[in-house]
CSV table of C-alpha atoms in Angstrom, one decimal:
chain,number,residue,atom,x,y,z
A,46,MET,CA,-10.8,37.1,-20.8
A,47,SER,CA,-8.9,36.1,-17.1
A,48,PHE,CA,-12.3,35.2,-15.7
A,49,SER,CA,-12.7,32.3,-18.4
A,50,VAL,CA,-8.8,31.5,-17.9
A,51,ALA,CA,-9.5,30.6,-14.6
A,52,ARG,CA,-12.8,28.4,-15.3
A,53,VAL,CA,-11.0,26.6,-17.5
A,54,ILE,CA,-7.9,26.1,-15.1
A,55,ALA,CA,-10.7,25.0,-12.3
A,56,ALA,CA,-12.0,22.7,-14.9
A,57,GLY,CA,-8.6,21.1,-14.8
A,58,VAL,CA,-7.8,20.6,-11.4
A,59,ALA,CA,-11.2,19.2,-10.5
A,60,ALA,CA,-11.1,16.9,-13.4
A,61,ALA,CA,-7.7,15.8,-12.3
A,62,LEU,CA,-9.0,15.6,-8.1
A,63,GLY,CA,-11.7,13.8,-9.7
A,64,ILE,CA,-9.5,10.9,-11.7
A,65,ALA,CA,-7.5,10.5,-8.7
A,66,ALA,CA,-10.0,10.0,-6.8
A,67,VAL,CA,-11.6,7.3,-8.3
A,68,ALA,CA,-8.7,5.0,-8.6
A,69,PRO,CA,-6.3,3.8,-5.6
A,70,PRO,CA,-2.8,4.5,-5.6
A,71,ALA,CA,0.2,2.0,-7.1
A,72,PHE,CA,3.3,1.5,-5.3
A,73,ALA,CA,5.5,-1.0,-5.4
A,74,ILE,CA,6.3,-1.6,-2.0
A,75,LYS,CA,8.7,-4.9,-0.9
A,76,PRO,CA,7.1,-5.5,2.5
A,77,PHE,CA,3.8,-6.7,0.1
A,78,TYR,CA,5.9,-8.8,-1.7
A,79,ALA,CA,7.9,-10.9,1.3
A,80,GLU,CA,4.5,-10.8,2.7
A,81,LEU,CA,3.3,-12.5,-0.7
A,82,GLU,CA,6.3,-14.6,-0.8
A,83,ALA,CA,6.1,-15.9,2.9
A,84,LYS,CA,2.2,-16.7,2.2
A,85,TYR,CA,2.8,-18.5,-0.9
A,86,VAL,CA,6.4,-20.0,-1.3
A,87,LYS,CA,7.6,-22.7,0.0
A,88,PRO,CA,11.7,-23.1,-0.3
A,89,ASP,CA,12.1,-26.4,1.8
A,90,SER,CA,9.2,-28.2,-0.2
A,91,LYS,CA,10.3,-31.3,-2.7
A,92,GLU,CA,6.7,-30.9,-4.2
A,93,GLN,CA,6.2,-30.1,-8.1
A,94,ASN,CA,4.0,-27.1,-7.8
A,95,ASP,CA,5.9,-25.8,-5.1
A,96,ILE,CA,9.7,-25.5,-7.1
A,97,ALA,CA,7.6,-23.6,-10.0
A,98,LEU,CA,6.0,-21.3,-7.3
A,99,MET,CA,9.2,-20.3,-6.4
A,100,ILE,CA,11.2,-20.2,-9.7
A,101,ALA,CA,8.2,-17.7,-11.3
A,102,PHE,CA,8.3,-15.5,-8.1
A,103,GLU,CA,12.0,-15.2,-8.5
A,104,GLN,CA,11.4,-14.8,-12.5
A,105,ALA,CA,8.7,-12.5,-11.8
A,106,GLY,CA,9.2,-10.1,-8.7
A,107,CYS,CA,7.5,-7.1,-8.8
A,108,THR,CA,5.4,-8.1,-11.5
A,109,ILE,CA,3.0,-10.4,-10.0
A,110,CYS,CA,1.8,-7.2,-9.0
A,111,HIS,CA,2.8,-4.8,-11.9
A,112,PRO,CA,2.4,-5.0,-15.9
A,113,GLY,CA,6.5,-4.4,-16.8
A,114,ASP,CA,8.4,-1.7,-15.2
A,115,ASP,CA,5.4,0.9,-14.3
A,116,LYS,CA,5.1,0.5,-10.5
A,117,HIS,CA,2.1,2.9,-10.7
A,118,LYS,CA,0.1,0.3,-12.9
A,119,LEU,CA,-1.4,-2.8,-11.3
A,120,THR,CA,-2.0,-6.3,-13.0
A,121,ARG,CA,-5.8,-7.7,-11.8
A,122,TYR,CA,-4.2,-9.1,-9.1
A,123,GLY,CA,-2.5,-6.1,-7.8
A,124,GLY,CA,-5.5,-4.2,-8.3
A,125,GLN,CA,-7.3,-6.4,-6.2
A,126,LEU,CA,-4.8,-6.1,-3.4
A,127,ALA,CA,-5.1,-2.3,-4.0
A,128,TRP,CA,-8.5,-2.1,-3.2
A,129,ARG,CA,-7.6,-3.6,0.3
A,130,ILE,CA,-4.3,-2.4,1.2
A,131,ASN,CA,-2.2,0.6,0.9
A,132,LYS,CA,1.4,2.1,1.2
A,133,PHE,CA,0.2,3.0,4.9
A,134,ASP,CA,-0.6,-0.7,5.3
A,135,LYS,CA,3.1,-2.0,4.9
A,136,TRP,CA,4.1,-3.0,8.2
A,137,ASN,CA,0.9,-4.0,9.3
A,138,LYS,CA,1.4,-7.8,8.4
A,139,LYS,CA,-2.4,-8.9,9.7
A,140,LYS,CA,-4.3,-6.6,7.3
A,141,ILE,CA,-1.9,-7.8,4.5
A,142,GLN,CA,-2.1,-11.5,5.2
A,143,GLU,CA,-5.7,-10.6,5.4
A,144,ALA,CA,-6.0,-8.6,1.8
A,145,PHE,CA,-4.1,-11.7,0.6
A,146,ASP,CA,-6.8,-14.2,2.0
A,147,GLU,CA,-9.9,-12.3,0.8
A,148,VAL,CA,-7.9,-11.5,-3.1
A,149,GLY,CA,-7.0,-15.2,-3.0
A,150,ALA,CA,-10.7,-16.0,-2.9
A,151,LEU,CA,-11.8,-13.9,-6.1
A,152,ARG,CA,-11.4,-15.9,-9.4
A,153,SER,CA,-8.7,-15.5,-11.7
A,154,ASP,CA,-10.8,-13.9,-14.3
A,155,PRO,CA,-13.7,-12.4,-13.1
A,156,TYR,CA,-15.8,-12.8,-16.5
A,157,ASP,CA,-15.3,-16.9,-16.1
A,158,PRO,CA,-17.0,-18.8,-13.5
A,159,LYS,CA,-15.0,-21.7,-13.7
A,160,SER,CA,-11.6,-20.0,-13.6
A,161,PRO,CA,-9.1,-21.6,-11.0
A,162,THR,CA,-9.4,-18.5,-7.4
A,163,TYR,CA,-5.6,-16.9,-7.4
A,164,GLY,CA,-4.9,-19.0,-4.5
A,165,GLU,CA,-5.7,-22.2,-6.5
A,166,LEU,CA,-3.4,-21.0,-9.2
A,167,PHE,CA,-0.6,-20.1,-6.5
A,168,ARG,CA,-1.0,-23.9,-4.9
A,169,GLN,CA,-1.0,-25.2,-8.5
A,170,GLY,CA,2.4,-23.0,-8.6
A,171,LYS,CA,1.2,-20.7,-11.2
A,172,LEU,CA,1.3,-16.5,-10.8
A,173,PRO,CA,-2.1,-14.7,-11.8
A,174,PRO,CA,-2.2,-13.6,-15.4
A,175,ASN,CA,-0.1,-10.8,-16.6
A,176,PRO,CA,-0.5,-9.7,-20.0
A,177,MET,CA,3.3,-8.7,-20.0
A,178,ARG,CA,4.8,-11.7,-18.7
């Protein structure tokens, strides 16, 4: 009897480890938000798109990358960033900016080749799509 219980426990642990190895960890990290804001928000600009983006950033906060209040879930945009940077990169500004550049070149809808890139959305004064916003 104890042999089968040990197998069940071992199988559960193996499954949990397998799931954890597939998805990158998601953490709301303030230096990432600050760098994203520094890259795209232009507080001194009088351009309509820049003003709209500044207001959107202020209202959205962490929901640019995280849907709702759960900081362990990611939007598509946040998921793309999570494959490139993690919590150990939070003080590496160069790597963070490189990740923003790479993700900024990706289409906001991977199934629509005519969709704007994330960078184009930001330049238009819009945030990436978030189903919870």
